[in-house]
Amino acid sequence: MNQLPRTSAFFALQAEVADVLSTEAHLLDDRQYNEWLDFLAEDIVYFVPMQRNVEVGTHAERETTREGKDMHWFEDDKWTLTKRVEQILTGVHWAEEPYSRVTHLTTNTQIVTAEPSVDDATIVEARSRFIVYQNRVEYEEYYFVGKRTDTLRRVDTEIGWELVRRDVTLDQNVLLAKNLTVFL
Amino acid sequence: MSAMGDSGYRSLVDPEGGIVDRSIFVDDQIFNDEQEAVFTRAWLFVAHETQIPNPGDFFVSRMGTESVIVSRDRESKIHVFLNSCRHRGMKVCRYDEGNTTSFTCPYHAWQYGSDGRLLGVPQNLTLYPDLDKSQWPLVEVPQMENYKGSIWATWDADAPPFLDYLGDAKLHLDLTLDGRDGSEGGSEIIAGVHKWIIPCNWKFPAENFLGDTYHNISHESVDLIGIGPSAAAGQKGRRDADIAEYQHVWAAFEGGHGVHSALRPAELGYQPTFRDHPAVEEYYRKCFESREKRLGDAARLVPFVGTLFPNTSYHGGQPRALCVWHPHGPTSTEVWRFFLVDADAPDEVKELLRKYYMRYSGPAGMTEQDDMENWNYATAGSMGPVARRHPFNYQQSMHASSWEGPVAGQVSTQISEQNPRRYYEAWAAYMDGQSWDQIYSLGQQARGNGR
């Protein structure tokens, strides 16, 4: 497993990162989209590949669409994510007008790596699990459930960290939703 | 034979009056009838050959509601099989794609080759001493066509050959599949097929891609912010404006196919595109020049969108893709979207297109999200008994088309619902069990009747 030693500094850092992810979830659920964009680094990569059903032994090669090569649900940079927010805020983006009700649950947050060290980390990689619930108009309900690996960089902001990279494994093959207007 | 009794499905579709009954978009029995009457007869797109380049490669696809395996056998021949064991029906393959020498049913282990032959049955000698394995292969389509890399199939042995089935719509499919420099074929699929579920009837999106230009207003949000390949250079809208000055044409063909393409005025030269990326712009400028040289006057015609009856559509330019609207239930559609690029395009061009396609198309696409909302609630709003008493209006640009237009077919040079009028007329003919000759003479009849 090669995991970091479970020291008190490790647990403090882990709690700090879990708190950051909760803050981010609140920004999204509270529709503070521009504040959420401020949490994203200028060089962010937001990556949500697709998942295939493949034969045992071929998962490494075939299960997940490949970054930089294949089609995905998302492989966005900051410009594109900013466009997505701008679109929601036009008031005529019918897939989010009226707004959906969305709640992000993040859990199982664990620090995987910390650079240069757990004691004075400026770059952290954290994995977590999420449930994103979306209720739309009257009867529409969607659950997006999966795994995240986030890279966070320490910065001098109120939150104290910015999101540099998010890898999302969404546990669906055929997407069981008409749209992905929510940020995962 | 049908839910409509003696009057037939034609009573629900009135191309002369521009009226279509809402029940065809919501009714359970009509949906069930479509599976036999439309989806076991029509040519359906199943895959692209670049998805299965090597012997033993397979891709699991759909025809109507049924799962099929597109398999390249050991001799490199492509087959399309029903994905269902001949013994008890279990899917013999539950992978999306892969490479194999055989398909072995998980249930009782009947084993089929990549060419569909039944190779083995457990305890064959004891339990099936008289079994003639040659009579029990995977069920294979009687007709399959690999057209410029796109693979199509039909369950009807009597269906017209694929190119006859397309008729004059072929030219417009060619414009989508051919190289941007006008060379024949040469497109490939970017790996990763978007698959998702829309709570709508499958005919809503199929109709939309016949050339519903009238719904532009629905995309106001994305047009305001600008997401095209020249957005950073200040171009608003969801794509480049290269065909803004073109003469747009809406053409309907025999068989229910309909397209929206565009003709460059003879005096108009190259229109800049991809302005955010000078190297890519330069590539497209060269493609334009090569295409001019290769095709001459024919190079003036470029593709936009189209639907090949019943449920395969294309986006021909920005973005460039084949879409299949699989019937999944009366009010449920499973969409599969295959994205195209020229195989010989430089990496930086492919990279730019890939990113652009993602932000435009599919459930995460900033343009198409609004389409999905429309089709969802157009279906939902048509289900009730009162709603179903009131048919849809398809009277846009009645009597505004010509049979002597700038391209073949019945052509409108203004935004028109002529294509859906002809599409639903063909749909009714399929549903009423008309012969291929009858289905393929509807256009001539319409012309004779002065519409």
XYZ file of C-alpha atoms in Angstrom:
635
model
C 0.000 0.000 0.000
C 2.907 2.328 0.715
C 0.779 4.767 2.684
C 1.925 7.807 4.617
C 2.626 7.233 8.352
C -0.464 8.011 10.440
C 1.087 10.761 12.549
C -0.808 13.572 14.245
C 0.450 15.922 11.513
C -1.014 13.568 8.911
C -4.426 13.563 10.586
C -4.372 17.324 10.971
C -3.599 17.758 7.286
C -6.254 15.228 6.334
C -8.871 17.044 8.381
C -7.831 20.320 6.785
C -8.235 18.890 3.288
C -11.595 17.313 4.133
C -12.705 20.715 5.378
C -11.560 22.333 2.116
C -13.590 19.816 0.104
C -16.634 20.502 2.276
C -16.200 24.209 1.700
C -16.009 23.618 -2.030
C -19.152 21.461 -1.901
C -20.945 24.266 -0.101
C -19.910 26.820 -2.732
C -21.406 24.627 -5.446
C -24.551 23.677 -3.546
C -25.063 27.320 -2.599
C -24.622 28.305 -6.267
C -21.634 30.535 -5.517
C -20.227 29.640 -8.907
C -17.798 32.535 -9.295
C -16.384 31.881 -5.835
C -16.025 28.229 -6.858
C -14.102 29.304 -9.977
C -11.748 31.268 -7.706
C -10.991 28.004 -5.898
C -9.797 26.460 -9.188
C -6.158 26.992 -10.158
C -5.460 28.712 -13.472
C -3.855 25.468 -14.677
C -6.629 23.165 -13.431
C -7.402 19.899 -15.199
C -10.944 18.647 -14.558
C -11.110 15.122 -15.903
C -14.130 12.815 -15.995
C -13.503 9.844 -18.297
C -16.038 7.211 -19.371
C -16.062 3.655 -18.016
C -16.389 0.566 -20.216
C -17.412 -3.008 -19.477
C -14.349 -5.043 -20.438
C -12.982 -8.528 -19.977
C -10.904 -9.346 -16.915
C -7.238 -8.775 -17.666
C -7.910 -5.879 -20.041
C -9.002 -3.244 -17.527
C -5.754 -1.289 -17.531
C -5.874 -1.048 -21.290
C -9.586 -0.674 -22.007
C -11.751 0.147 -18.990
C -11.309 3.904 -18.892
C -11.090 6.405 -21.734
C -7.550 7.796 -21.968
C -6.704 11.378 -21.029
C -5.320 13.422 -23.909
C -6.508 10.906 -26.507
C -10.131 9.833 -26.212
C -13.565 11.321 -25.762
C -14.738 11.749 -22.157
C -17.541 13.388 -20.253
C -15.122 16.185 -19.320
C -11.507 17.080 -19.925
C -11.791 20.742 -19.097
C -9.384 23.585 -18.447
C -10.165 26.784 -16.547
C -11.411 28.576 -19.675
C -13.969 25.860 -20.381
C -15.127 25.606 -16.768
C -15.504 29.386 -16.727
C -17.668 29.135 -19.852
C -19.856 26.572 -18.117
C -20.414 28.942 -15.210
C -21.047 31.886 -17.529
C -23.657 29.826 -19.339
C -25.526 28.917 -16.151
C -25.519 32.591 -15.170
C -27.069 33.756 -18.480
C -30.504 32.838 -17.142
C -31.447 31.257 -20.481
C -29.525 27.977 -20.159
C -32.689 25.887 -20.168
C -30.984 22.758 -18.829
C -30.282 24.776 -15.633
C -33.102 27.312 -15.819
C -34.848 26.931 -13.478
C -31.854 25.879 -11.377
C -31.604 22.300 -10.163
C -31.298 21.567 -6.451
C -27.924 19.913 -5.896
C -26.170 18.496 -2.836
C -22.582 17.257 -2.830
C -21.589 14.721 -0.173
C -17.848 14.061 0.086
C -16.454 11.374 2.322
C -13.587 8.875 2.842
C -11.114 11.715 2.364
C -7.531 10.480 2.676
C -4.210 12.119 1.969
C -2.248 10.021 -0.512
C 0.816 12.194 -0.959
C 2.043 15.437 0.575
C 4.952 17.482 -0.805
C 7.476 18.377 0.379
C 6.235 16.631 3.558
C 3.160 16.165 5.725
C 4.550 18.743 8.156
C 4.867 21.575 5.650
C 2.749 20.424 2.722
C 2.244 22.781 -0.193
C 0.985 20.163 -2.649
C -1.374 17.432 -1.526
C -3.010 14.585 -3.364
C -6.202 13.402 -1.700
C -8.655 10.725 -2.615
C -12.278 10.720 -1.608
C -15.725 9.379 -2.478
C -18.712 11.452 -3.484
C -22.451 11.363 -3.903
C -23.924 14.209 -5.890
C -27.706 14.380 -5.679
C -29.587 16.436 -8.258
C -33.287 17.165 -8.155
C -34.570 18.982 -11.208
C -37.871 20.751 -11.844
C -40.505 18.468 -10.273
C -39.781 14.768 -10.629
C -36.237 14.397 -11.949
C -33.720 12.758 -9.609
C -30.149 11.813 -10.397
C -27.449 10.297 -8.221
C -23.883 10.625 -9.401
C -21.658 8.430 -7.262
C -17.964 7.809 -7.588
C -14.366 8.415 -6.665
C -12.239 11.501 -6.798
C -8.519 12.081 -6.661
C -7.754 15.740 -6.121
C -4.493 17.643 -6.232
C -4.510 20.744 -4.074
C -1.924 23.521 -3.911
C -1.502 25.751 -0.859
C -2.215 29.380 -1.694
C -2.745 32.614 0.170
C -6.539 32.764 0.041
C -9.297 32.461 2.604
C -9.707 28.771 1.752
C -5.933 28.349 1.832
C -5.806 25.850 -1.039
C -6.618 25.780 -4.729
C -7.660 22.813 -6.850
C -5.010 21.941 -9.421
C -6.371 18.688 -10.685
C -9.486 16.567 -10.227
C -9.752 13.005 -11.521
C -13.277 11.664 -11.266
C -14.326 8.053 -11.669
C -18.082 8.201 -12.196
C -19.568 4.772 -11.513
C -21.729 4.563 -14.620
C -21.281 3.084 -18.096
C -24.268 4.375 -20.055
C -24.832 7.692 -18.317
C -28.154 7.324 -16.539
C -28.943 10.997 -16.874
C -29.879 13.232 -19.766
C -27.322 15.865 -18.785
C -24.245 16.596 -16.706
C -24.961 20.171 -15.740
C -23.606 19.540 -12.231
C -19.921 19.771 -11.332
C -18.684 16.530 -9.792
C -51.312 -5.364 -37.195
C -51.271 -1.915 -35.697
C -52.707 0.035 -32.811
C -54.612 2.062 -35.357
C -56.931 -0.626 -36.657
C -58.086 -0.387 -40.259
C -57.310 3.288 -40.702
C -53.586 2.639 -40.465
C -50.743 4.798 -39.263
C -51.154 7.109 -42.217
C -54.187 8.525 -40.402
C -51.842 9.896 -37.713
C -49.591 11.685 -40.193
C -50.865 14.286 -42.634
C -48.026 15.648 -44.772
C -50.425 17.646 -46.979
C -51.990 19.415 -44.021
C -48.797 19.584 -41.967
C -50.304 17.727 -38.991
C -48.825 14.891 -36.914
C -50.635 13.162 -34.057
C -48.858 13.349 -30.706
C -49.526 9.713 -29.904
C -46.668 8.620 -32.155
C -44.299 10.186 -29.592
C -45.752 8.675 -26.431
C -47.894 5.606 -27.091
C -46.720 2.204 -25.784
C -48.347 0.171 -28.538
C -46.974 2.396 -31.274
C -43.500 2.048 -29.782
C -43.888 -1.734 -29.733
C -45.073 -1.757 -33.334
C -42.083 0.360 -34.377
C -39.656 -2.314 -33.233
C -40.938 -4.766 -35.833
C -42.140 -2.412 -38.554
C -39.237 0.045 -38.600
C -36.237 -1.402 -36.803
C -36.246 -4.883 -38.354
C -36.449 -3.389 -41.858
C -34.461 -0.166 -42.054
C -30.690 0.183 -42.436
C -29.135 1.093 -39.082
C -25.656 2.400 -38.278
C -23.850 0.032 -35.899
C -20.149 0.930 -35.752
C -17.128 2.347 -37.538
C -14.443 0.045 -38.872
C -11.708 1.979 -37.064
C -13.233 0.694 -33.797
C -12.391 -2.880 -34.795
C -9.132 -2.629 -36.777
C -7.687 -6.090 -35.958
C -8.890 -9.679 -36.494
C -10.834 -10.776 -33.399
C -11.820 -7.206 -32.476
C -15.445 -6.693 -31.553
C -17.725 -3.820 -30.591
C -21.123 -4.441 -29.016
C -23.780 -2.211 -30.545
C -27.545 -1.950 -30.838
C -30.163 -2.302 -33.549
C -33.399 -0.922 -32.209
C -33.833 -2.280 -28.707
C -31.650 -5.339 -29.359
C -27.980 -5.892 -28.637
C -25.730 -6.861 -31.567
C -22.067 -7.765 -31.832
C -20.002 -6.179 -34.587
C -17.170 -8.672 -34.995
C -14.098 -8.780 -37.237
C -13.342 -12.477 -37.724
C -9.964 -14.132 -38.097
C -10.061 -13.559 -41.858
C -10.790 -9.866 -41.165
C -14.363 -10.123 -42.449
C -16.868 -7.966 -40.531
C -20.079 -9.563 -39.213
C -23.087 -8.243 -37.283
C -24.715 -10.786 -34.963
C -27.659 -10.736 -32.597
C -26.100 -10.865 -29.130
C -28.202 -13.765 -27.913
C -27.337 -17.439 -27.487
C -29.302 -19.787 -29.746
C -29.918 -22.088 -26.759
C -31.547 -19.880 -24.072
C -30.954 -16.337 -25.223
C -28.293 -15.211 -22.755
C -26.131 -12.428 -24.112
C -22.998 -14.177 -25.314
C -21.038 -10.946 -24.837
C -21.527 -8.420 -22.052
C -18.412 -6.372 -22.793
C -18.528 -3.090 -24.694
C -15.550 -3.987 -26.845
C -12.496 -6.185 -26.904
C -10.631 -8.844 -28.838
C -11.502 -12.507 -28.758
C -11.269 -15.770 -30.636
C -14.747 -16.828 -29.530
C -17.906 -15.840 -27.686
C -18.806 -18.327 -24.978
C -22.231 -18.089 -23.410
C -21.970 -17.780 -19.592
C -25.184 -19.812 -19.104
C -24.533 -23.258 -20.648
C -21.222 -22.506 -22.379
C -22.263 -22.813 -25.984
C -19.295 -21.412 -27.830
C -19.352 -19.375 -31.047
C -16.459 -18.256 -33.240
C -15.744 -14.651 -34.164
C -17.397 -15.584 -37.474
C -20.548 -16.648 -35.601
C -20.250 -20.391 -36.189
C -21.298 -22.634 -33.331
C -17.998 -24.258 -32.398
C -18.829 -26.240 -29.306
C -21.639 -27.454 -27.083
C -20.750 -29.018 -23.696
C -21.337 -32.788 -23.557
C -22.187 -32.677 -27.214
C -21.637 -36.381 -27.940
C -23.873 -37.596 -25.110
C -26.589 -34.986 -25.002
C -26.814 -33.831 -28.612
C -25.631 -36.768 -30.719
C -27.599 -35.536 -33.744
C -26.990 -31.778 -33.411
C -26.005 -30.178 -36.716
C -23.949 -27.273 -35.411
C -23.944 -25.605 -38.817
C -27.673 -24.899 -38.314
C -27.201 -23.042 -35.021
C -24.770 -20.152 -35.555
C -25.285 -16.732 -33.978
C -28.104 -15.004 -35.850
C -26.454 -12.794 -38.454
C -27.896 -9.839 -40.355
C -28.698 -10.709 -43.970
C -27.219 -7.442 -45.217
C -24.232 -5.463 -43.927
C -22.433 -2.571 -45.608
C -19.086 -0.998 -44.803
C -19.492 2.406 -46.407
C -16.332 4.526 -46.216
C -15.637 2.957 -42.825
C -19.159 3.388 -41.438
C -20.828 0.019 -40.838
C -24.555 -0.359 -41.430
C -26.862 -3.349 -41.154
C -30.463 -4.374 -41.733
C -32.474 -7.423 -40.652
C -34.425 -7.319 -43.944
C -32.978 -9.473 -46.721
C -35.265 -7.659 -49.168
C -34.248 -4.139 -48.180
C -32.714 -2.137 -51.017
C -28.901 -2.222 -51.072
C -27.492 0.453 -48.766
C -26.630 2.991 -51.461
C -30.070 2.619 -53.061
C -31.561 3.026 -49.604
C -29.694 6.333 -49.217
C -30.532 7.553 -52.713
C -29.592 11.194 -53.159
C -28.924 11.522 -49.436
C -25.651 9.706 -50.173
C -23.952 12.905 -51.304
C -24.577 14.525 -47.930
C -23.363 11.507 -45.948
C -20.277 11.576 -48.188
C -19.644 15.188 -47.220
C -19.593 14.071 -43.585
C -17.439 10.960 -44.046
C -15.003 12.332 -46.645
C -11.787 14.157 -45.789
C -11.897 17.880 -45.180
C -9.625 18.240 -48.212
C -12.248 16.508 -50.380
C -10.473 13.163 -50.509
C -12.749 10.151 -50.378
C -13.326 8.532 -46.981
C -10.430 8.576 -44.556
C -12.323 9.547 -41.429
C -11.873 7.707 -38.136
C -13.636 7.536 -34.798
C -12.051 9.140 -31.755
C -12.162 6.346 -29.165
C -14.867 6.725 -26.534
C -18.519 6.550 -27.530
C -20.832 8.838 -25.589
C -23.800 6.785 -24.376
C -26.601 8.278 -22.339
C -30.328 8.166 -21.678
C -32.763 10.939 -22.562
C -36.332 10.760 -21.242
C -37.834 11.431 -24.662
C -39.197 9.594 -27.661
C -36.436 8.692 -30.128
C -38.127 10.585 -32.965
C -37.689 13.988 -31.276
C -33.896 14.053 -31.728
C -34.092 12.261 -35.098
C -36.442 14.985 -36.320
C -34.294 17.729 -34.812
C -31.350 16.585 -36.955
C -33.434 16.641 -40.142
C -32.593 20.332 -40.020
C -34.679 22.057 -37.346
C -32.901 25.380 -37.753
C -35.929 27.052 -36.213
C -34.746 25.960 -32.756
C -31.611 28.141 -32.854
C -33.215 30.441 -30.296
C -33.076 27.613 -27.793
C -29.267 27.826 -27.802
C -29.171 31.485 -26.841
C -27.149 30.817 -23.686
C -24.257 29.173 -25.469
C -24.416 31.681 -28.312
C -24.135 34.534 -25.820
C -21.001 33.183 -24.163
C -19.298 31.758 -27.290
C -17.657 28.327 -27.190
C -16.504 27.908 -30.809
C -12.952 27.450 -32.076
C -12.612 31.227 -32.496
C -14.287 32.204 -29.238
C -11.175 33.726 -27.702
C -10.809 35.848 -30.857
C -14.222 37.293 -30.064
C -16.463 35.075 -32.203
C -19.768 34.600 -30.387
C -21.906 31.540 -31.001
C -21.314 27.860 -30.667
C -19.227 27.379 -33.799
C -17.334 29.380 -36.396
C -19.332 31.553 -38.763
C -17.825 30.042 -41.900
C -21.175 29.179 -43.488
C -23.030 32.277 -42.297
C -22.962 33.760 -45.809
C -23.802 30.483 -47.542
C -27.136 29.562 -49.151
C -28.598 27.036 -46.759
C -30.640 24.191 -48.244
C -33.056 21.739 -46.635
C -33.485 18.634 -48.787
C -35.863 15.687 -48.377
C -35.301 12.369 -50.146
C -37.109 9.132 -50.903
C -37.040 6.829 -47.884
C -37.634 9.580 -45.325
C -34.069 10.933 -45.193
C -33.624 14.665 -44.774
C -30.614 16.958 -44.565
C -29.618 20.540 -44.010
C -26.534 21.480 -46.017
C -25.099 24.762 -47.261
C -23.854 26.085 -50.601
C -21.066 28.628 -50.802
C -21.901 31.473 -53.174
C -19.602 31.228 -56.189
C -18.031 34.618 -55.501
C -17.286 33.860 -51.847
C -13.823 32.631 -50.944
C -12.376 30.931 -47.878
C -13.970 32.019 -44.621
C -11.554 31.986 -41.678
C -12.161 29.371 -38.982
C -10.266 28.129 -35.917
C -8.906 31.618 -35.400
C -7.788 30.886 -31.830
C -5.217 28.439 -33.201
C -3.129 29.749 -36.124
C -1.618 26.363 -37.015
C -5.054 24.748 -37.132
C -6.458 27.621 -39.145
C -3.637 27.190 -41.622
C -4.456 23.480 -41.900
C -8.112 24.182 -42.663
C -7.205 26.863 -45.179
C -5.056 24.306 -47.015
C -7.866 21.740 -46.822
C -10.214 24.290 -48.356
C -7.815 24.950 -51.213
C -7.193 21.235 -51.852
C -10.914 20.563 -51.840
C -11.500 23.363 -54.356
C -8.844 21.905 -56.614
C -10.134 18.366 -56.282
C -13.887 18.933 -56.562
C -14.244 22.181 -58.497
C -17.756 23.603 -58.355
C -18.968 20.645 -56.264
C -16.746 21.915 -53.438
C -19.276 24.677 -52.805
C -21.561 22.234 -50.993
C -20.797 21.533 -47.332
C -22.704 19.465 -44.767
C -24.435 20.728 -41.656
C -26.825 18.105 -40.206
C -29.006 15.290 -41.453
C -31.001 12.238 -40.422
C -30.879 9.006 -42.385
C -34.150 7.216 -41.723
C -34.943 6.149 -39.131
C -32.490 6.991 -36.319
C -28.981 7.775 -37.531
C -28.060 11.435 -37.667
C -24.882 13.311 -38.416
C -23.272 16.574 -37.561
C -21.178 17.287 -40.641
C -18.926 20.214 -39.757
C -18.451 21.719 -36.321
C -18.763 19.337 -34.544
C -18.479 16.235 -36.717
C -20.147 13.077 -35.491
C -22.586 10.253 -36.130
C -25.429 9.910 -33.639
C -27.786 6.990 -33.143
C -31.070 7.524 -31.295
C -31.759 4.035 -30.014
C -35.392 3.406 -29.054
C -35.250 2.489 -25.361
C -38.919 2.853 -24.442
C -41.820 5.007 -25.640
C -40.423 7.920 -23.644
C -36.791 6.849 -23.309
C -33.972 7.119 -25.826
C -30.429 5.780 -25.499
C -28.114 7.977 -27.516
C -24.787 6.802 -28.892
C -22.501 9.460 -30.316
C -19.442 8.582 -32.424
C -17.025 11.461 -33.060
C -15.205 11.757 -36.387
C -11.884 13.234 -37.469
C -9.730 12.851 -40.548
C -7.337 10.003 -39.775
C -4.448 11.874 -41.414
C -5.072 15.202 -39.658
C -2.127 16.501 -37.580
C -2.223 15.752 -33.864
C -2.841 19.382 -32.919
C -5.927 19.456 -35.146
C -7.301 16.258 -33.647
C -6.594 17.553 -30.149
C -8.430 20.796 -30.753
C -11.417 19.034 -32.305
C -11.599 16.518 -29.465
C -11.802 19.276 -26.882
C -14.299 21.262 -28.931
C -16.533 18.227 -29.480
C -16.578 17.591 -25.722
C -17.663 21.086 -24.776
C -20.304 21.173 -27.537
C -21.828 17.686 -27.610
C -23.494 15.154 -25.423
C -24.799 15.372 -21.871
C -21.853 17.532 -20.785
C -21.970 19.587 -23.986
C -22.913 23.193 -23.453
C -24.956 23.277 -26.656
C -26.753 19.976 -26.490
C -27.769 20.142 -22.827
C -30.523 22.514 -23.849
C -31.657 20.119 -26.592
C -32.007 17.340 -24.046
C -34.147 19.562 -21.834
C -36.406 20.382 -24.808
C -36.867 16.775 -25.948
C -37.468 15.650 -22.348
C -40.249 18.102 -21.695
C -41.730 18.022 -25.210
C -42.304 14.320 -24.547
C -43.552 14.904 -20.995
C -45.908 17.619 -22.209
C -47.488 15.335 -24.809
C -48.456 12.367 -22.658
C -51.778 13.392 -21.171
C -55.158 12.598 -22.723
C -55.954 16.224 -23.436
C -52.534 16.934 -24.905
C -52.977 13.923 -27.178
C -56.213 15.345 -28.597
C -54.222 18.196 -30.111
C -51.801 17.293 -32.887
C -48.493 19.016 -33.612
C -48.187 21.732 -36.214
C -45.729 20.977 -39.040
C -46.911 23.737 -41.400
C -43.682 25.734 -41.514
C -42.810 26.744 -45.107
C -45.615 24.732 -46.711
C -45.440 24.880 -50.517
C -42.101 26.706 -50.308
C -39.958 23.905 -51.707
C -38.859 22.961 -55.184
C -37.867 19.780 -57.006
C -35.519 21.819 -59.186
C -33.380 23.242 -56.377
C -29.630 23.718 -56.235
C -29.208 20.139 -54.936
C -31.124 16.920 -55.653
C -34.302 16.082 -53.734
C -37.191 18.215 -52.597
C -35.417 21.383 -51.589
C -36.279 24.406 -49.536
C -33.978 27.409 -49.434
C -35.633 28.793 -46.322
C -36.087 27.239 -42.881
C -38.693 24.557 -43.368
C -40.541 21.617 -41.836
C -40.672 19.915 -45.207
C -38.119 17.325 -44.070
C -40.130 16.142 -41.047
C -43.326 16.108 -43.139
C -41.639 13.699 -45.526
C -39.928 11.783 -42.698
C -43.215 11.035 -40.903
C -44.882 10.136 -44.199
C -42.171 7.493 -44.693
C -42.496 6.436 -41.038
C -46.236 5.806 -41.532
C -45.538 3.784 -44.679
C -43.125 1.546 -42.755
C -45.616 1.245 -39.900
C -48.426 0.293 -42.270
C -46.247 -2.453 -43.697
C -45.956 -0.983 -47.177
C -43.600 -2.503 -49.710
C -40.170 -1.061 -50.425
C -41.472 0.117 -53.815
C -44.339 1.926 -52.136
C -42.101 3.527 -49.514
C -39.645 4.610 -52.197
C -42.268 6.228 -54.447
C -43.758 8.588 -51.854
C -41.605 11.454 -53.048
C -42.669 10.985 -56.657
C -46.305 10.884 -55.523
C -45.828 14.056 -53.527
C -44.279 15.734 -56.522
C -47.175 14.559 -58.719
C -49.599 16.006 -56.195
C -47.827 19.336 -56.345
C -46.344 19.314 -52.843
